[in-house]
XYZ file of N, CA and C in Angstrom:
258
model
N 71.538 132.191 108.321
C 71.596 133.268 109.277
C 72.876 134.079 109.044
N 72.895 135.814 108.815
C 74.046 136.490 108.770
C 74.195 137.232 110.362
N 75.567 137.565 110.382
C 76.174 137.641 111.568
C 77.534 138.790 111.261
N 77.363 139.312 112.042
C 78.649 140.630 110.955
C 80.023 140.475 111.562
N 80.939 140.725 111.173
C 82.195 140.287 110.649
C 83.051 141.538 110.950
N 84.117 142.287 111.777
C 84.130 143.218 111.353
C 86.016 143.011 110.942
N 86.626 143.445 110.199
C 87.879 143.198 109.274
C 88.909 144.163 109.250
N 90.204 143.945 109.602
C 90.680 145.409 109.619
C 91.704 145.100 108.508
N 91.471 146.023 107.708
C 92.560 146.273 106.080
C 92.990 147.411 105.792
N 93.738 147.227 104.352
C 94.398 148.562 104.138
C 93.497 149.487 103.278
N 93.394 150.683 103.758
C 92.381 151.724 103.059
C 92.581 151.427 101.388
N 93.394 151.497 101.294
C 93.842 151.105 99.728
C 92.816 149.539 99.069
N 92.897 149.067 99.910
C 92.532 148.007 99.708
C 90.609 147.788 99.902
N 90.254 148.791 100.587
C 88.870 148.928 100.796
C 88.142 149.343 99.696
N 88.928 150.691 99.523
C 88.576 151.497 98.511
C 88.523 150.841 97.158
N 89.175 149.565 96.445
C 89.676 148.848 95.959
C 88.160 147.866 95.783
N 88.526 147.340 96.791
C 87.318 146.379 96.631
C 85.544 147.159 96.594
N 85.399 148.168 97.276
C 84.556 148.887 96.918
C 83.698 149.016 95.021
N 85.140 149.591 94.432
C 85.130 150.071 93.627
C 84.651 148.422 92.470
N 85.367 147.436 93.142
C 85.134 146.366 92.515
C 83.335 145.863 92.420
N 83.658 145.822 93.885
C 81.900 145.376 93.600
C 80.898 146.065 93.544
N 81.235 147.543 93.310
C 80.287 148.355 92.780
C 79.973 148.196 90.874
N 81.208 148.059 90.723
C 81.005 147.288 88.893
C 80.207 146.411 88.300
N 80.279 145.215 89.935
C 80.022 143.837 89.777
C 78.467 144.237 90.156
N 77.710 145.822 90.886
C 76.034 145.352 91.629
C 76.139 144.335 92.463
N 77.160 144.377 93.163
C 77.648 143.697 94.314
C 77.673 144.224 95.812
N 77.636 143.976 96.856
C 78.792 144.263 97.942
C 79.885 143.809 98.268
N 80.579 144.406 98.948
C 82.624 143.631 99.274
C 81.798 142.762 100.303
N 80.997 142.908 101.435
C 80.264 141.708 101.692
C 79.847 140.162 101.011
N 79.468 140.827 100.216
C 79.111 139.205 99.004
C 80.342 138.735 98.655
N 81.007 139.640 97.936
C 82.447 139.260 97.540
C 83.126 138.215 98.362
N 83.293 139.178 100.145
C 84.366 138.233 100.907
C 83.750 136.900 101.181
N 82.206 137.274 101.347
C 81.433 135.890 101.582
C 81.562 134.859 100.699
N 81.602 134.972 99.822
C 81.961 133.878 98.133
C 83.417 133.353 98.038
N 83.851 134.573 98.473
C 85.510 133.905 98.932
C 85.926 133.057 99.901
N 85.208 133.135 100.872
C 85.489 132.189 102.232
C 84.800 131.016 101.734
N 83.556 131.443 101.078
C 83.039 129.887 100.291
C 83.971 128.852 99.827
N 84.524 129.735 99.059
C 85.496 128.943 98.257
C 86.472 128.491 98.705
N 87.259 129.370 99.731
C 88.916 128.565 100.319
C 88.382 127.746 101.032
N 86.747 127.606 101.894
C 86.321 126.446 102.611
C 85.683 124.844 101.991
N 85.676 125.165 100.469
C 85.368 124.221 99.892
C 83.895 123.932 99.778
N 83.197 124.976 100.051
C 81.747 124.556 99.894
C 81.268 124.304 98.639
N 80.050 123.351 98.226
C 79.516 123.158 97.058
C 79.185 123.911 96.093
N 79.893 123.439 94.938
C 79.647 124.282 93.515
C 77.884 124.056 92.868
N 77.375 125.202 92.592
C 76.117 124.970 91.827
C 74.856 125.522 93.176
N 75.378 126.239 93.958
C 74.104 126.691 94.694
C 73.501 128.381 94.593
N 74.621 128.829 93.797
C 74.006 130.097 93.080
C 74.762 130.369 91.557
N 74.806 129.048 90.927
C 75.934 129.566 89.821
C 75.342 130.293 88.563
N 75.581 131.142 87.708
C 75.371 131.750 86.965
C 76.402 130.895 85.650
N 74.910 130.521 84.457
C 76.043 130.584 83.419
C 76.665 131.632 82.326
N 76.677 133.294 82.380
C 77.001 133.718 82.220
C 78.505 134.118 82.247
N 79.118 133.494 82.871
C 80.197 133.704 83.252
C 81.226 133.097 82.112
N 82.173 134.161 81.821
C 83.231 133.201 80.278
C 84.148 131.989 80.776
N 84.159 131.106 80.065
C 85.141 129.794 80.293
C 86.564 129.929 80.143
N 86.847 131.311 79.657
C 88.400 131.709 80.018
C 89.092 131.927 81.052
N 88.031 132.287 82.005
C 88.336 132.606 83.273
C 89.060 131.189 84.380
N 90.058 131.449 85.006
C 90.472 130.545 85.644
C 89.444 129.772 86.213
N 89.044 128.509 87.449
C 88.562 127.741 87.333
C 88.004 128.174 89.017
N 88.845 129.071 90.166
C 88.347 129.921 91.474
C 87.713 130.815 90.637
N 88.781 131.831 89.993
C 87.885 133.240 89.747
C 86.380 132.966 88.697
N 86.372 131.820 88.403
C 85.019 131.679 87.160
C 84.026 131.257 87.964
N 84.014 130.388 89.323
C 83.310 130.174 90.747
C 83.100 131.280 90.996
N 83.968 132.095 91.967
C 83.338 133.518 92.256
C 82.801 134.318 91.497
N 83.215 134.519 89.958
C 82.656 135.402 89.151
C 80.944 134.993 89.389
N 80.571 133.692 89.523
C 79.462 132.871 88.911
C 78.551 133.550 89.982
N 78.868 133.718 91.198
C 78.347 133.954 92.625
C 77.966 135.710 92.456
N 78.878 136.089 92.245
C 78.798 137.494 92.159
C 77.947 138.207 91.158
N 77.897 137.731 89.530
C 77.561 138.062 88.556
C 75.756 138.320 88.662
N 75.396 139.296 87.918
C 73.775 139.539 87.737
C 73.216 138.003 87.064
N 71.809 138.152 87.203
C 71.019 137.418 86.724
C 70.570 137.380 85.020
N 70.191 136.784 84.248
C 70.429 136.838 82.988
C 69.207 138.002 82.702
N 67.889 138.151 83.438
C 67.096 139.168 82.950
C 68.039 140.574 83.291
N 68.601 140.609 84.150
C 69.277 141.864 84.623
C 70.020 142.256 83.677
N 70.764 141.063 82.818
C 71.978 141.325 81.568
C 71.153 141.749 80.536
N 69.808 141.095 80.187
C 69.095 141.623 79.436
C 68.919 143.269 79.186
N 68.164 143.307 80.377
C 67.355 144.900 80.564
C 68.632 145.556 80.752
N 70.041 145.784 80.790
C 71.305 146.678 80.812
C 71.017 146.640 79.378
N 71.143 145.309 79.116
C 71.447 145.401 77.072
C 70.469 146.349 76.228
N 69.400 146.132 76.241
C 68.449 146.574 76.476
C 68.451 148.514 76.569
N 68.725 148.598 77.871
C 68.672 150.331 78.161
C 70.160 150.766 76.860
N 71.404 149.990 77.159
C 72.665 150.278 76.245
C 71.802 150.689 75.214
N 71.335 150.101 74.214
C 70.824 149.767 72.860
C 69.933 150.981 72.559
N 69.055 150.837 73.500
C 68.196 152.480 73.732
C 68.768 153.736 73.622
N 69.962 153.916 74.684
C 70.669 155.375 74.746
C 71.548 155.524 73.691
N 72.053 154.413 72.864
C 73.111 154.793 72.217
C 72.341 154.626 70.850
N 71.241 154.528 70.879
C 70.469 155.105 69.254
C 70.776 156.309 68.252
């Protein structure tokens, strides 16, 4: 069940995260939600993606995992890329 949240930050900081999870085909919704996941310790492996690189620290490669598209989605981007840039 979702339940809304409402947050008061710095415009800088909205705009910011906006911009982030618009990159990611995200919302700053999902984002903060994956984050509270995490500082609360909830279980790893209930939406993980293995797409995600193993360079990545060991929080941000969790959240990346949560946030990140689905592998057909990485496909069909690759896919359209490959097309336009013929």
């Amino acid at each position: 069940m979702s339940k809304k949240l409402t947050l008061r930050l710095d415009e800088d900081v909205i705009e910011r995260a906006k911009a982030y999870a618009a990159e990611r085909d995200t919302s700053v919704s999902r984002l903060v939600e994956s984050y509270f996941d995490e500082l609360t310790g909830r279980e790893e492996g209930e939406q993980g993606n293995d797409l995600v690189p193993e360079s990545l620290g060991p929080f941000t490669s969790r959240l990346a995992r949560r946030t990140s598209t689905s592998e057909t989605e990485e496909t069909d981007y690759y896919e359209y890329l490959q097309e336009k840039h013929k």
